[in-house]
mmCIF file of C-alpha atoms and ligand atoms in Angstrom:
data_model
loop_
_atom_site.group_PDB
_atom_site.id
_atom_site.type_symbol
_atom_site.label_atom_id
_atom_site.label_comp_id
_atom_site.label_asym_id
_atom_site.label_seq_id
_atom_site.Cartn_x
_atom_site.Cartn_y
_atom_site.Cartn_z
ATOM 1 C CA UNK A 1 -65.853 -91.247 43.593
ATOM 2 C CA UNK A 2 -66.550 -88.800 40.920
ATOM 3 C CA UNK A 3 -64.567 -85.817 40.255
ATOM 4 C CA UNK A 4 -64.466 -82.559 40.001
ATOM 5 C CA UNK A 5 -61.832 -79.515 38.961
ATOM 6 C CA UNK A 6 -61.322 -75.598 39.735
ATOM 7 C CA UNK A 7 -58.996 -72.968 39.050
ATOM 8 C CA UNK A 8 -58.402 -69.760 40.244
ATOM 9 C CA UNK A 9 -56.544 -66.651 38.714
ATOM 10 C CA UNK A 10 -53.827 -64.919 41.284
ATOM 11 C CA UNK A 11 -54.240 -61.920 39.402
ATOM 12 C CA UNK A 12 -54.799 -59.662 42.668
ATOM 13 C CA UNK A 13 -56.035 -60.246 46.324
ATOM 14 C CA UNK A 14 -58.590 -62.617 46.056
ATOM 15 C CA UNK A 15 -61.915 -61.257 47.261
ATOM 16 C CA UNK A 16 -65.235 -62.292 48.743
ATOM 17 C CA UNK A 17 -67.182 -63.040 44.806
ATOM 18 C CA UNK A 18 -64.109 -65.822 44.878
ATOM 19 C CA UNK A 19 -65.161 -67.160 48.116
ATOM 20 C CA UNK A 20 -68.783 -67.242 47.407
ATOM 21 C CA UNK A 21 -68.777 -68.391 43.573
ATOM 22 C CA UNK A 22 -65.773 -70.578 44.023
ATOM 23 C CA UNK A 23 -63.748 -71.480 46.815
ATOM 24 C CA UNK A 24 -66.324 -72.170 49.050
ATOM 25 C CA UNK A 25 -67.805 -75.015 47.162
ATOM 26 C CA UNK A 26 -64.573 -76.209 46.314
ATOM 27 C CA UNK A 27 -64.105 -76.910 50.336
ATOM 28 C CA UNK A 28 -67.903 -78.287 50.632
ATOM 29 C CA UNK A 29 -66.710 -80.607 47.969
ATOM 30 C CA UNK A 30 -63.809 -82.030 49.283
ATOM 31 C CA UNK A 31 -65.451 -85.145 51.058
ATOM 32 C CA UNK A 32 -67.885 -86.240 48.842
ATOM 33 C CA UNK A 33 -65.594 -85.671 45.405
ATOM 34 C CA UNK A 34 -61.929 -86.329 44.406
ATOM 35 C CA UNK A 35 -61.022 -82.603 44.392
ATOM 36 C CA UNK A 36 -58.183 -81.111 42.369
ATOM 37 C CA UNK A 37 -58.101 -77.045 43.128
ATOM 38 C CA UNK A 38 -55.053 -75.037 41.676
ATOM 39 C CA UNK A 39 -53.812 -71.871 40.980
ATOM 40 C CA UNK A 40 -53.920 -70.688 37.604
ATOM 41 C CA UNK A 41 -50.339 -68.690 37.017
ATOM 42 C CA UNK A 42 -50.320 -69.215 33.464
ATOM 43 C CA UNK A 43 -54.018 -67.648 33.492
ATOM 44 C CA UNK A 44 -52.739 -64.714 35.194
ATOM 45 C CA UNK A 45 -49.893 -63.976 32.500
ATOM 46 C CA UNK A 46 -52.591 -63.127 30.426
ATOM 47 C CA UNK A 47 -52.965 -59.466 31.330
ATOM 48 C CA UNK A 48 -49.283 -57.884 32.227
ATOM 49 C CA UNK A 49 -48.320 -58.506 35.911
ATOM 50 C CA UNK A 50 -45.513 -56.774 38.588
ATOM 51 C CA UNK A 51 -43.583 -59.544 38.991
ATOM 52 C CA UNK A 52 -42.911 -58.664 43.110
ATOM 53 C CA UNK A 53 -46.398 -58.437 43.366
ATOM 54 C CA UNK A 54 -47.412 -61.745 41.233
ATOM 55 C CA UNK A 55 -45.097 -63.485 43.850
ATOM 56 C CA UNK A 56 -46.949 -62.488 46.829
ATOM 57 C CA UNK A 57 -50.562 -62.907 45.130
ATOM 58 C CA UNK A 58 -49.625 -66.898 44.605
ATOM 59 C CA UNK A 59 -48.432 -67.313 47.821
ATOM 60 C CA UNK A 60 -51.766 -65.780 49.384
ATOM 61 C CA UNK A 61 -53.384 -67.554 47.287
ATOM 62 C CA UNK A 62 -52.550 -71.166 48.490
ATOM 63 C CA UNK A 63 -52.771 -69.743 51.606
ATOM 64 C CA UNK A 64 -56.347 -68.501 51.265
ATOM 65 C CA UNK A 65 -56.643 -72.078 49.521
ATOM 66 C CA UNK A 66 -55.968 -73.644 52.868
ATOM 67 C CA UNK A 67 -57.612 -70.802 55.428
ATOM 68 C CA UNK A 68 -60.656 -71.251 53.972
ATOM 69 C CA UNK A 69 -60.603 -74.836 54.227
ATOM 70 C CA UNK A 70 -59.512 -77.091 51.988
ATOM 71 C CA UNK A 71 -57.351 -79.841 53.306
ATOM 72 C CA UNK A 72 -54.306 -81.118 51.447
ATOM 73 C CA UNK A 73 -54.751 -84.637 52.872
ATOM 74 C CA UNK A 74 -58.254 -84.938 50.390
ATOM 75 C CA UNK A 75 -57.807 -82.420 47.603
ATOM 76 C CA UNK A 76 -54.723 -81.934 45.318
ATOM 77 C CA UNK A 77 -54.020 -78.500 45.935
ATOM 78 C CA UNK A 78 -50.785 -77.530 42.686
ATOM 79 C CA UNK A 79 -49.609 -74.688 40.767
ATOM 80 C CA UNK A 80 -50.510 -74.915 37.096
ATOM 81 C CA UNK A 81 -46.999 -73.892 35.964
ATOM 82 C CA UNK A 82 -45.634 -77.310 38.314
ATOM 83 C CA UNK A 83 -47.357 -79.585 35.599
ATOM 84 C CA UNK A 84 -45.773 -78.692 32.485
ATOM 85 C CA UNK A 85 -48.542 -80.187 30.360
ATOM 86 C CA UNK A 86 -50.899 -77.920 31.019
ATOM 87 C CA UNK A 87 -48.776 -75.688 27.992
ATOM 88 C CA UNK A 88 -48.404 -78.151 25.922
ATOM 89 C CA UNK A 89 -52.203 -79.505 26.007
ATOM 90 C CA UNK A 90 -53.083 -75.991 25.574
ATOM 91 C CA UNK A 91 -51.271 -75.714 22.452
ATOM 92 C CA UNK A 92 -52.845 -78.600 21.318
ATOM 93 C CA UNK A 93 -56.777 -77.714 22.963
ATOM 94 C CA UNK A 94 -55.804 -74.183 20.840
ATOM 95 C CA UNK A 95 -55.447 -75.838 17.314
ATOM 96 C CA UNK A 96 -59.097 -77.883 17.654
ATOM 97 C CA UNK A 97 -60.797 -74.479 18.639
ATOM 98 C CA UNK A 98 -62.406 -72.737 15.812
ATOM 99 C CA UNK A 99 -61.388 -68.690 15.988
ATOM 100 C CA UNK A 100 -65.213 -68.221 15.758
ATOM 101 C CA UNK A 101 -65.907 -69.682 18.892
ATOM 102 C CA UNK A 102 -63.000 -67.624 20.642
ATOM 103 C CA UNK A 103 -64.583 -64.377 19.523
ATOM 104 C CA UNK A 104 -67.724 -65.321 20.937
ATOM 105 C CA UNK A 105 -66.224 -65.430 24.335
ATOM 106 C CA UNK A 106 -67.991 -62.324 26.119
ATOM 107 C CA UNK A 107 -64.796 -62.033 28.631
ATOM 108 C CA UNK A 108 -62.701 -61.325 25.987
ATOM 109 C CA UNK A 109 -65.338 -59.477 24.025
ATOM 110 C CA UNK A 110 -65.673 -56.952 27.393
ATOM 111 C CA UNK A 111 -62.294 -56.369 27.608
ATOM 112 C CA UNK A 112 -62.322 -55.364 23.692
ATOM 113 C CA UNK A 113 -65.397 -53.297 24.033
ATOM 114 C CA UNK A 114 -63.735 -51.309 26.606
ATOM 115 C CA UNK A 115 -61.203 -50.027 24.032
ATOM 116 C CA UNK A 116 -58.274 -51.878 26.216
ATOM 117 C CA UNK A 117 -55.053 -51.573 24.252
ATOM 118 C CA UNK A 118 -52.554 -53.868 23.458
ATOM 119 C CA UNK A 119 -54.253 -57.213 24.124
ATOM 120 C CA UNK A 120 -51.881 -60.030 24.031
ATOM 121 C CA UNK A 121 -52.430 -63.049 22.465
ATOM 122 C CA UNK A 122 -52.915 -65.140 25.241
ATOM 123 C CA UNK A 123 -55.863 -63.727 26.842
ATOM 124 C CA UNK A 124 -57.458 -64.425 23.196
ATOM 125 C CA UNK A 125 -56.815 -68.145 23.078
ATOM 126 C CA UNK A 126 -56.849 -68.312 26.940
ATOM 127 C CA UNK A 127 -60.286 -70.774 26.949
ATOM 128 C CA UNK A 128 -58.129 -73.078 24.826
ATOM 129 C CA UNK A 129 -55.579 -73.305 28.042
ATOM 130 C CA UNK A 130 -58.565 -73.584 30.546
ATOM 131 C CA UNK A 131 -60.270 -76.890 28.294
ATOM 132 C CA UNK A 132 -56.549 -78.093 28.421
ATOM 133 C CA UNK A 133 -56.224 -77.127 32.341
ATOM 134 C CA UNK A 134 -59.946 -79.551 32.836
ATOM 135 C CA UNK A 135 -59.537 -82.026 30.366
ATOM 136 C CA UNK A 136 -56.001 -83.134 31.479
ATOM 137 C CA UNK A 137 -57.592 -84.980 34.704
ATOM 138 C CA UNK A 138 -61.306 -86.031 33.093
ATOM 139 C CA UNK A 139 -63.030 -84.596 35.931
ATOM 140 C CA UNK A 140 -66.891 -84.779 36.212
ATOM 141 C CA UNK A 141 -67.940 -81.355 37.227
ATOM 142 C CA UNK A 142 -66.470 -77.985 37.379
ATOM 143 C CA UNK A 143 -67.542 -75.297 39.795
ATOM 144 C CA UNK A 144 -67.279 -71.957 38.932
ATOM 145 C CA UNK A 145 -68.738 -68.610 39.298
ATOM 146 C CA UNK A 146 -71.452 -67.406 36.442
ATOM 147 C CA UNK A 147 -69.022 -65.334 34.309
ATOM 148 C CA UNK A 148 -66.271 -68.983 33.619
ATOM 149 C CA UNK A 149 -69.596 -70.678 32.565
ATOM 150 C CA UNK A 150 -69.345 -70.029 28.952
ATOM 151 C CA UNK A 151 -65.555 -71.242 28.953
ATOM 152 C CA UNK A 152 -66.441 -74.674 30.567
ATOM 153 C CA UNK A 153 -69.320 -75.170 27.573
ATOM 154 C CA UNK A 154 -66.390 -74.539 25.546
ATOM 155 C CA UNK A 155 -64.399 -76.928 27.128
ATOM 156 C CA UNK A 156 -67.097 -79.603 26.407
ATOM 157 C CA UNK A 157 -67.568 -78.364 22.701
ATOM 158 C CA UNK A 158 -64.092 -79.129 21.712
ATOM 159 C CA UNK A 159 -63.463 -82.335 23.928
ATOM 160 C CA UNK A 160 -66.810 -83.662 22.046
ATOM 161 C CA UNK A 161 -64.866 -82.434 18.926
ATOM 162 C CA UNK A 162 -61.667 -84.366 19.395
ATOM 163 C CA UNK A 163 -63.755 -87.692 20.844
ATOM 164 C CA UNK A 164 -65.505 -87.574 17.349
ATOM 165 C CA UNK A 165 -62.318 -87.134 15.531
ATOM 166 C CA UNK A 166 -60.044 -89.250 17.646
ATOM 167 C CA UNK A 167 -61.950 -91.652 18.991
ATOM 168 C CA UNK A 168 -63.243 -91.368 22.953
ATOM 169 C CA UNK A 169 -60.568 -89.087 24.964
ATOM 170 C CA UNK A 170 -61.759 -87.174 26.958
ATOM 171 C CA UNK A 171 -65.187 -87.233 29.825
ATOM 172 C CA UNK A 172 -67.022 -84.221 28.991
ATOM 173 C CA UNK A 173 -67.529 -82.405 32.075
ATOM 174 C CA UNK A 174 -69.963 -80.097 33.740
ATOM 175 C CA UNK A 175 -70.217 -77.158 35.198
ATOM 176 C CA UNK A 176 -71.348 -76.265 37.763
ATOM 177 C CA UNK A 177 -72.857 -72.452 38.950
ATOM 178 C CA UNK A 178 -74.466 -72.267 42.230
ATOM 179 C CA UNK A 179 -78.312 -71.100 41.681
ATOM 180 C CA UNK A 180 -77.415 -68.542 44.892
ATOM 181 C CA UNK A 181 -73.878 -66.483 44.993
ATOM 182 C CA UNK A 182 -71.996 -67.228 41.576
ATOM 183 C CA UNK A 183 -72.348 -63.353 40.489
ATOM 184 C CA UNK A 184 -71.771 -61.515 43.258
ATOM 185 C CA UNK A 185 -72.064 -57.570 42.604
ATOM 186 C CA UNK A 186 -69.782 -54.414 43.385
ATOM 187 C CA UNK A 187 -70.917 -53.059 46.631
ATOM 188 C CA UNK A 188 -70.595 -49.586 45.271
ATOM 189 C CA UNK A 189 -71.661 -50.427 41.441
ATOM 190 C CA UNK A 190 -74.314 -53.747 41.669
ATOM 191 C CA UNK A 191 -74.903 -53.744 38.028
ATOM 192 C CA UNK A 192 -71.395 -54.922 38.263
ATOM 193 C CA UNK A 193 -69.448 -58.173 38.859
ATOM 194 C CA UNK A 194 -67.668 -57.953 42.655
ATOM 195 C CA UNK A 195 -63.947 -57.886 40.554
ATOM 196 C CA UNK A 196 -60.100 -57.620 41.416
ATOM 197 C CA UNK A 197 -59.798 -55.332 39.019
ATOM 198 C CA UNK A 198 -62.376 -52.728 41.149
ATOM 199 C CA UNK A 199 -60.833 -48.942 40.433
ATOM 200 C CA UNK A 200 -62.641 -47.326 43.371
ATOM 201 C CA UNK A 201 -61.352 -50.283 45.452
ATOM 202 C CA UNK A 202 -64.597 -49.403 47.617
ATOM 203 C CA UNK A 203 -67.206 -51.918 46.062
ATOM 204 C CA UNK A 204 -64.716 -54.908 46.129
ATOM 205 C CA UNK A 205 -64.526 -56.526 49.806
ATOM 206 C CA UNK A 206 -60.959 -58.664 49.692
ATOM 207 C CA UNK A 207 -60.468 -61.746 51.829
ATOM 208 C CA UNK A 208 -57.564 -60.045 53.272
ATOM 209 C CA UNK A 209 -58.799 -56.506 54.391
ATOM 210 C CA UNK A 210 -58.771 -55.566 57.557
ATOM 211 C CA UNK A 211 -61.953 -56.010 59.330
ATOM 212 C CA UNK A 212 -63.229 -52.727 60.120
ATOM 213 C CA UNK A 213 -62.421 -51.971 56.194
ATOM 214 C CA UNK A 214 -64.549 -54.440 55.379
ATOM 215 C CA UNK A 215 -67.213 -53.472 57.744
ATOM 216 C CA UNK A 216 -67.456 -50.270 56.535
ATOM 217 C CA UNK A 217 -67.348 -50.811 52.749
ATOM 218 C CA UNK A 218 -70.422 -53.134 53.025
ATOM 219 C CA UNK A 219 -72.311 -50.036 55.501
ATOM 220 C CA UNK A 220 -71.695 -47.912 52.310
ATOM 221 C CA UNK A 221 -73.018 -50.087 49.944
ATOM 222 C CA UNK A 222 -75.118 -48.544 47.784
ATOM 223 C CA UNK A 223 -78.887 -49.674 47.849
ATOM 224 C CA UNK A 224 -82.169 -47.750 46.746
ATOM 225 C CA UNK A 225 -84.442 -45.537 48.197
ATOM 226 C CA UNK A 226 -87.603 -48.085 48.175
ATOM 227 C CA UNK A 227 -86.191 -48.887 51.855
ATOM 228 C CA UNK A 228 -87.824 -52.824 51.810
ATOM 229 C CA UNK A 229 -85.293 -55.810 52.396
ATOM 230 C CA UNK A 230 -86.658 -57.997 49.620
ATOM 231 C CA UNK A 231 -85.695 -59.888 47.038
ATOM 232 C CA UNK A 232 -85.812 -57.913 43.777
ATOM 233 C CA UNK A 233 -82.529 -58.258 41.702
ATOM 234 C CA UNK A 234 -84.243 -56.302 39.075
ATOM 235 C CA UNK A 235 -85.678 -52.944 40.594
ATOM 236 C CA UNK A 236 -82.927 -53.571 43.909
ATOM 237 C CA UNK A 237 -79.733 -54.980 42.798
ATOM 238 C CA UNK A 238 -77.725 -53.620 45.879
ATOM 239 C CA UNK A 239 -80.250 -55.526 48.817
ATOM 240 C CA UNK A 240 -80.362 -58.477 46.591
ATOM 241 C CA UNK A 241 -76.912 -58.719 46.159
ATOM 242 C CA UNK A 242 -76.552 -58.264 50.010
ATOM 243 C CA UNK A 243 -79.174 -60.716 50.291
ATOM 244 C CA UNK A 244 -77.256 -63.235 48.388
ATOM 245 C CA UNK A 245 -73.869 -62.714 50.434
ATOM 246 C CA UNK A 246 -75.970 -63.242 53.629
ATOM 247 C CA UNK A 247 -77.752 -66.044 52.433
ATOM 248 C CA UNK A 248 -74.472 -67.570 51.283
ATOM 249 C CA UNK A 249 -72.916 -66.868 54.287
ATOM 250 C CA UNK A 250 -75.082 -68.325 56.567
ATOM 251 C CA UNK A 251 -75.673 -71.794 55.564
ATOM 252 C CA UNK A 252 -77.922 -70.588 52.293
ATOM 253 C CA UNK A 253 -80.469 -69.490 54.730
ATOM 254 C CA UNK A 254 -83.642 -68.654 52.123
ATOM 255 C CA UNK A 255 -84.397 -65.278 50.853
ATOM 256 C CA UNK A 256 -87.842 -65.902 52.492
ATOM 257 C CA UNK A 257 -86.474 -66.092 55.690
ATOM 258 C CA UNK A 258 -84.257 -63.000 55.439
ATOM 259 C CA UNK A 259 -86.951 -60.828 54.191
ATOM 260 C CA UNK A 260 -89.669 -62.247 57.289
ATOM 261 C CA UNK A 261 -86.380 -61.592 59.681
ATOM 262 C CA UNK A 262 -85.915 -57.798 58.248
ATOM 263 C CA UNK A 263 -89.127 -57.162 56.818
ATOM 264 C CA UNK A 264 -89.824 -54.038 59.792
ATOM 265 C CA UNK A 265 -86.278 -53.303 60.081
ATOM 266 C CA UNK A 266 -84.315 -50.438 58.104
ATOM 267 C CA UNK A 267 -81.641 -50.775 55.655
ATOM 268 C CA UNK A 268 -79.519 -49.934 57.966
ATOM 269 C CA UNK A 269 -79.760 -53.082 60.914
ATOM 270 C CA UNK A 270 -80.004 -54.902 57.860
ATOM 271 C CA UNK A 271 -76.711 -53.928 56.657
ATOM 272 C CA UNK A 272 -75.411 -54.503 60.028
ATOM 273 C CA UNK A 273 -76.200 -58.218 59.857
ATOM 274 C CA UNK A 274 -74.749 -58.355 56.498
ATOM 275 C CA UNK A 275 -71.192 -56.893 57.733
ATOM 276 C CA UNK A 276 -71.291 -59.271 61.227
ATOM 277 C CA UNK A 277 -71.555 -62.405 58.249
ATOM 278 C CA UNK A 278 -68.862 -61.109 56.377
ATOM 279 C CA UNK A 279 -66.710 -59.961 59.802
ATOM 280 C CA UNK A 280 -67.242 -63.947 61.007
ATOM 281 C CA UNK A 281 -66.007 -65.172 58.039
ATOM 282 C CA UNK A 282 -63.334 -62.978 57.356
ATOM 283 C CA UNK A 283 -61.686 -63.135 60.789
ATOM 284 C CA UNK A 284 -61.974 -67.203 60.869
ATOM 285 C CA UNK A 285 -60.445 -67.115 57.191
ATOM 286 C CA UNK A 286 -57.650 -64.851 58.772
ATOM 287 C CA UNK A 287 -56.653 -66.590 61.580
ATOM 288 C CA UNK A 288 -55.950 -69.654 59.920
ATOM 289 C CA UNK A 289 -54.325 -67.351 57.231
ATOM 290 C CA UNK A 290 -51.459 -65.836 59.395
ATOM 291 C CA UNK A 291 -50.712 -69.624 60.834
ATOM 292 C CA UNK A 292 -49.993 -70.588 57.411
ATOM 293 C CA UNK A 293 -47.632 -68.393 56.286
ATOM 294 C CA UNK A 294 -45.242 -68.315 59.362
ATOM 295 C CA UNK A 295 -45.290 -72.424 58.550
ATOM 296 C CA UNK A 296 -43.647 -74.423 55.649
ATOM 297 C CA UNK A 297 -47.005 -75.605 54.585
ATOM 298 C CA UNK A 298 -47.631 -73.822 51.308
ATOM 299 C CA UNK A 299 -44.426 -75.687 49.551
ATOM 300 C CA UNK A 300 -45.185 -78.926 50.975
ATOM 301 C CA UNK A 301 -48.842 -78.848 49.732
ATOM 302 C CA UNK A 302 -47.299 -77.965 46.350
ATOM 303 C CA UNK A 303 -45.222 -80.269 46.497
ATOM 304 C CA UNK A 304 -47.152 -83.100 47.524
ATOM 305 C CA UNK A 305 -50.233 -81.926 44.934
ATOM 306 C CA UNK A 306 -47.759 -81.529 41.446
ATOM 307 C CA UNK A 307 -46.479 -85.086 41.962
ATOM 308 C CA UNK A 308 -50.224 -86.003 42.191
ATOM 309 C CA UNK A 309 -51.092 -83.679 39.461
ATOM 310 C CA UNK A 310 -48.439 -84.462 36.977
ATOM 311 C CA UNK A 311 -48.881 -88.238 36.902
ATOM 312 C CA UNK A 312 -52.455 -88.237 35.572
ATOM 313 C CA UNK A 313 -51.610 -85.083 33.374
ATOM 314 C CA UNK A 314 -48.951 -86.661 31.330
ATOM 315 C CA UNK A 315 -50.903 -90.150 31.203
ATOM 316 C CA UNK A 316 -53.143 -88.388 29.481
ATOM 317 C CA UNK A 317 -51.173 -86.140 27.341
ATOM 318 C CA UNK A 318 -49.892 -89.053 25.810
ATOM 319 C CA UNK A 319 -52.904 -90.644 24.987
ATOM 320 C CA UNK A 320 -53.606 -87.490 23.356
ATOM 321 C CA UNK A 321 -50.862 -87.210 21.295
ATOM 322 C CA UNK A 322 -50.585 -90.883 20.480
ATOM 323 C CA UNK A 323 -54.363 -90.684 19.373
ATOM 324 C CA UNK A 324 -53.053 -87.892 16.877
ATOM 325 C CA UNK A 325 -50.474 -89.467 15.892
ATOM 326 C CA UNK A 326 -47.878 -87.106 16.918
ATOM 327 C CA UNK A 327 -45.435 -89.173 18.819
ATOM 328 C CA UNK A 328 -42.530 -91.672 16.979
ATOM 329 C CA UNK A 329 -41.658 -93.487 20.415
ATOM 330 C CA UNK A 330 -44.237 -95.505 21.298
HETATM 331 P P1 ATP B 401 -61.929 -61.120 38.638
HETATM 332 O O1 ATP B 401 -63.002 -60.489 37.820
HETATM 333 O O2 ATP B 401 -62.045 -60.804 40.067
HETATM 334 O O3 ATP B 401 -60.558 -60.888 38.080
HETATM 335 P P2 ATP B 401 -62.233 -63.696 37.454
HETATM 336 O O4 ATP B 401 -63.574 -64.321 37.363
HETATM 337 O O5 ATP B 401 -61.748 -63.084 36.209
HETATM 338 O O6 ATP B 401 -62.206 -62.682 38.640
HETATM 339 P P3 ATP B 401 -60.814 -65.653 39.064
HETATM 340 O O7 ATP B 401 -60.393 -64.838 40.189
HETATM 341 O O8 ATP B 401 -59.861 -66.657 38.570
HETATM 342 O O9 ATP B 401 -61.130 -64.758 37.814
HETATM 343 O O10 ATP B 401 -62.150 -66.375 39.445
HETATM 344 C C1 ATP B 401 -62.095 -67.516 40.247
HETATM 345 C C2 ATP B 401 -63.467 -68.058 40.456
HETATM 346 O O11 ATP B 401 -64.264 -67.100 41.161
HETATM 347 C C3 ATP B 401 -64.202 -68.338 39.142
HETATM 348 O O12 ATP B 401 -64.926 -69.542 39.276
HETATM 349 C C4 ATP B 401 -65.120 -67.170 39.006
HETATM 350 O O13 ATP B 401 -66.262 -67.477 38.258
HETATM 351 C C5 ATP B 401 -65.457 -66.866 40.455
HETATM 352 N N1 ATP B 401 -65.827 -65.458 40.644
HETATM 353 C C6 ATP B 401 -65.085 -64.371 40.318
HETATM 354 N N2 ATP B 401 -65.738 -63.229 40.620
HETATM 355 C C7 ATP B 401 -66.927 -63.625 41.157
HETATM 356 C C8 ATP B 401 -68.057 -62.915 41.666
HETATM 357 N N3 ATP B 401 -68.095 -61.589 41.696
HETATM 358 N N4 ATP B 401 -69.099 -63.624 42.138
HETATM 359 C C9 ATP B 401 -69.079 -64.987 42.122
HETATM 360 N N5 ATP B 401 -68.052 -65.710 41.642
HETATM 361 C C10 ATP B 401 -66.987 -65.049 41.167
HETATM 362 N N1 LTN B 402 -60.558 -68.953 33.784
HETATM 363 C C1 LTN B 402 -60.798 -68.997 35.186
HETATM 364 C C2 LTN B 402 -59.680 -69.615 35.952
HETATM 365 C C3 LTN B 402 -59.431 -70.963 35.434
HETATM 366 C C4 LTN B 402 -60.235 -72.132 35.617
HETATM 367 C C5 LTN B 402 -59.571 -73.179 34.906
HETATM 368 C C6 LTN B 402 -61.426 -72.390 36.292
HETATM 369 C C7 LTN B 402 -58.378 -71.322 34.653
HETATM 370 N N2 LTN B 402 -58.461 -72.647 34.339
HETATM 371 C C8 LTN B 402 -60.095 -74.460 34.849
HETATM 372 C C9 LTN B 402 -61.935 -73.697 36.240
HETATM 373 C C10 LTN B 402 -61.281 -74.699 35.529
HETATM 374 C C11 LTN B 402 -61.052 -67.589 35.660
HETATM 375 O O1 LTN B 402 -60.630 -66.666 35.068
HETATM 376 N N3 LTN B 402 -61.726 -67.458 36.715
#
């Protein structure tokens, strides 16, 4: 069975670009690959955090984990901070990455551009910590949304790196972005990336928000005045980013379809159908959501997955450091 690896950041609530670009292909995956999906609280460090409210957003988050579908009994579902090596690979990952490569990183470089002060460190050298994160468990393929891209053909540049140096390592994995749903747009802005981090709040639909919310924020969403459903990223970002939610939504039904179904209809029964997908989803997601958390099921998962986790993590941080020759007792 080959395998594949994803993280997400419990920076905030997590919202429907996670679901779409993410999560939702982490759950597809779950039968046909050995699935390892955790929650990156190390990650989230990276930019400064309420500590009451970093709490809550890592509990939701295995929560959310589990509501929208992945099951314990086939993935490892574990808390990046449970398997201490994760640090300490990092460390490592960090001293065989070039600072050339790091400033190259266009996450970091749009943070920068945006005249953001006080940067720490860690959000810097923070694809170092994501190569260590992968590499630890040699998985095959790594799904994320478009913007991680560049860090996972990072990841591969330095585990090619240290294979060279150190003899073979690590498997060089792949990632893997969805052709339909891995950039999701801002409902209110779609020349930007759906984010947590969404100051009008209105263009960011969150797994959590109460339905009618929801409904409504994707009602407003701003489109054009050529009043066509088609598929036109370029001249209609809004309808082709709501084109890409339905489409992902319902069983990555084809544009084609979509535009025949809508093709006499205005924006607004179009928009309608849009809001019932998300509505569906959100309530099923929901539902399972509030079971969770009145059960004990988030710290037996955990549990169960950092015993999992941190056996193949430290076999392999040893072979690392061995291969280095950093370690006396053998
Ligand atoms: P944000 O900008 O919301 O803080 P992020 O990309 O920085 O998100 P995560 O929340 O950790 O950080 O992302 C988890 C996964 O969701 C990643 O694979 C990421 O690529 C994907 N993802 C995030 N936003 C979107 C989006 N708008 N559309 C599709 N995929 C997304
Ligand atoms: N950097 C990612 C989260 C992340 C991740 C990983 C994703 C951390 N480590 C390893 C895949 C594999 C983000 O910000 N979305």
């Amino acid at each position: 069975m080959k395998r594949m690896l994803s993280g997400i950041k419990p920076t905030g609530q997590l919202h429907l670009g996670n679901y779409i670009g993410a999560l939702r292909h982490f759950v597809a995956s779950q039968d046909e690959y050995e699935m390892f999906a955790f929650i990156a609280n190390l990650h989230c460090i990276t930019v400064p955090q309420d500590p009451q409210e970093l709490q809550k957003n890592l509990k939701d988050c295995v929560a959310l984990y589990l509501a929208c579908g992945l099951n314990p009994n086939k993935a490892t579902i574990f808390l990046q901070t449970d398997v201490k090596e994760h640090a300490q690979l990092g460390f490592i990952m960090c001293c065989h990455t070039y600072m050339g490569e790091l400033n190259r990183m266009t996450q970091f470089k749009d943070k920068q551009a945006k005249g953001e002060k006080n940067l720490s460190g860690g959000l810097y050298t923070y694809p170092s910590l994501m190569a260590a994160d992968i590499l630890l468990y040699s998985p095959d393929y790594v799904p994320v949304g478009e913007d991680q891209k560049q860090h996972v053909e990072l990841t591969r540049d330095v585990a090619e790196r240290m294979n060279n140096r150190y003899g073979q390592l690590f498997t060089v994995p792949e990632p893997l972005v969805a052709k339909v749903g891995a950039r999701i747009m801002s409902l209110s802005d779609p020349t930007k990336k759906m984010s947590k981090s969404d100051e009008t709040n209105k263009g960011c639909i969150y797994l959590l928000d109460d339905l009618k919310v929801a409904r409504k924020k994707v009602m407003s969403a701003v489109t054009d005045s050529i009043g066509k459903v088609q598929y036109d990223p370029e001249n209609q970002p809004g309808i082709a980013n709501l084109m890409q939610i339905l489409s992902s939504l319902s069983n990555n039904r084809s544009f084609a379809d979509i535009e025949e179904e809508f093709k006499d209809q205005g924006y607004g029964v179009f928009k309608k159908a849009v809001a019932d997908a998300v509505c569906n989803q959100l309530e099923q997601i929901q539902t399972r959501y509030k079971e969770i958390v009145e059960s004990n099921l988030i710290e037996e998962v955990l549990t169960q997955g950092a015993q999992k986790a941190c056996l193949i993590a430290s076999a392999k941080l040893d072979q690392v450091q061995k291969a280095i020759g950093m370690e006396i007792i053998k």
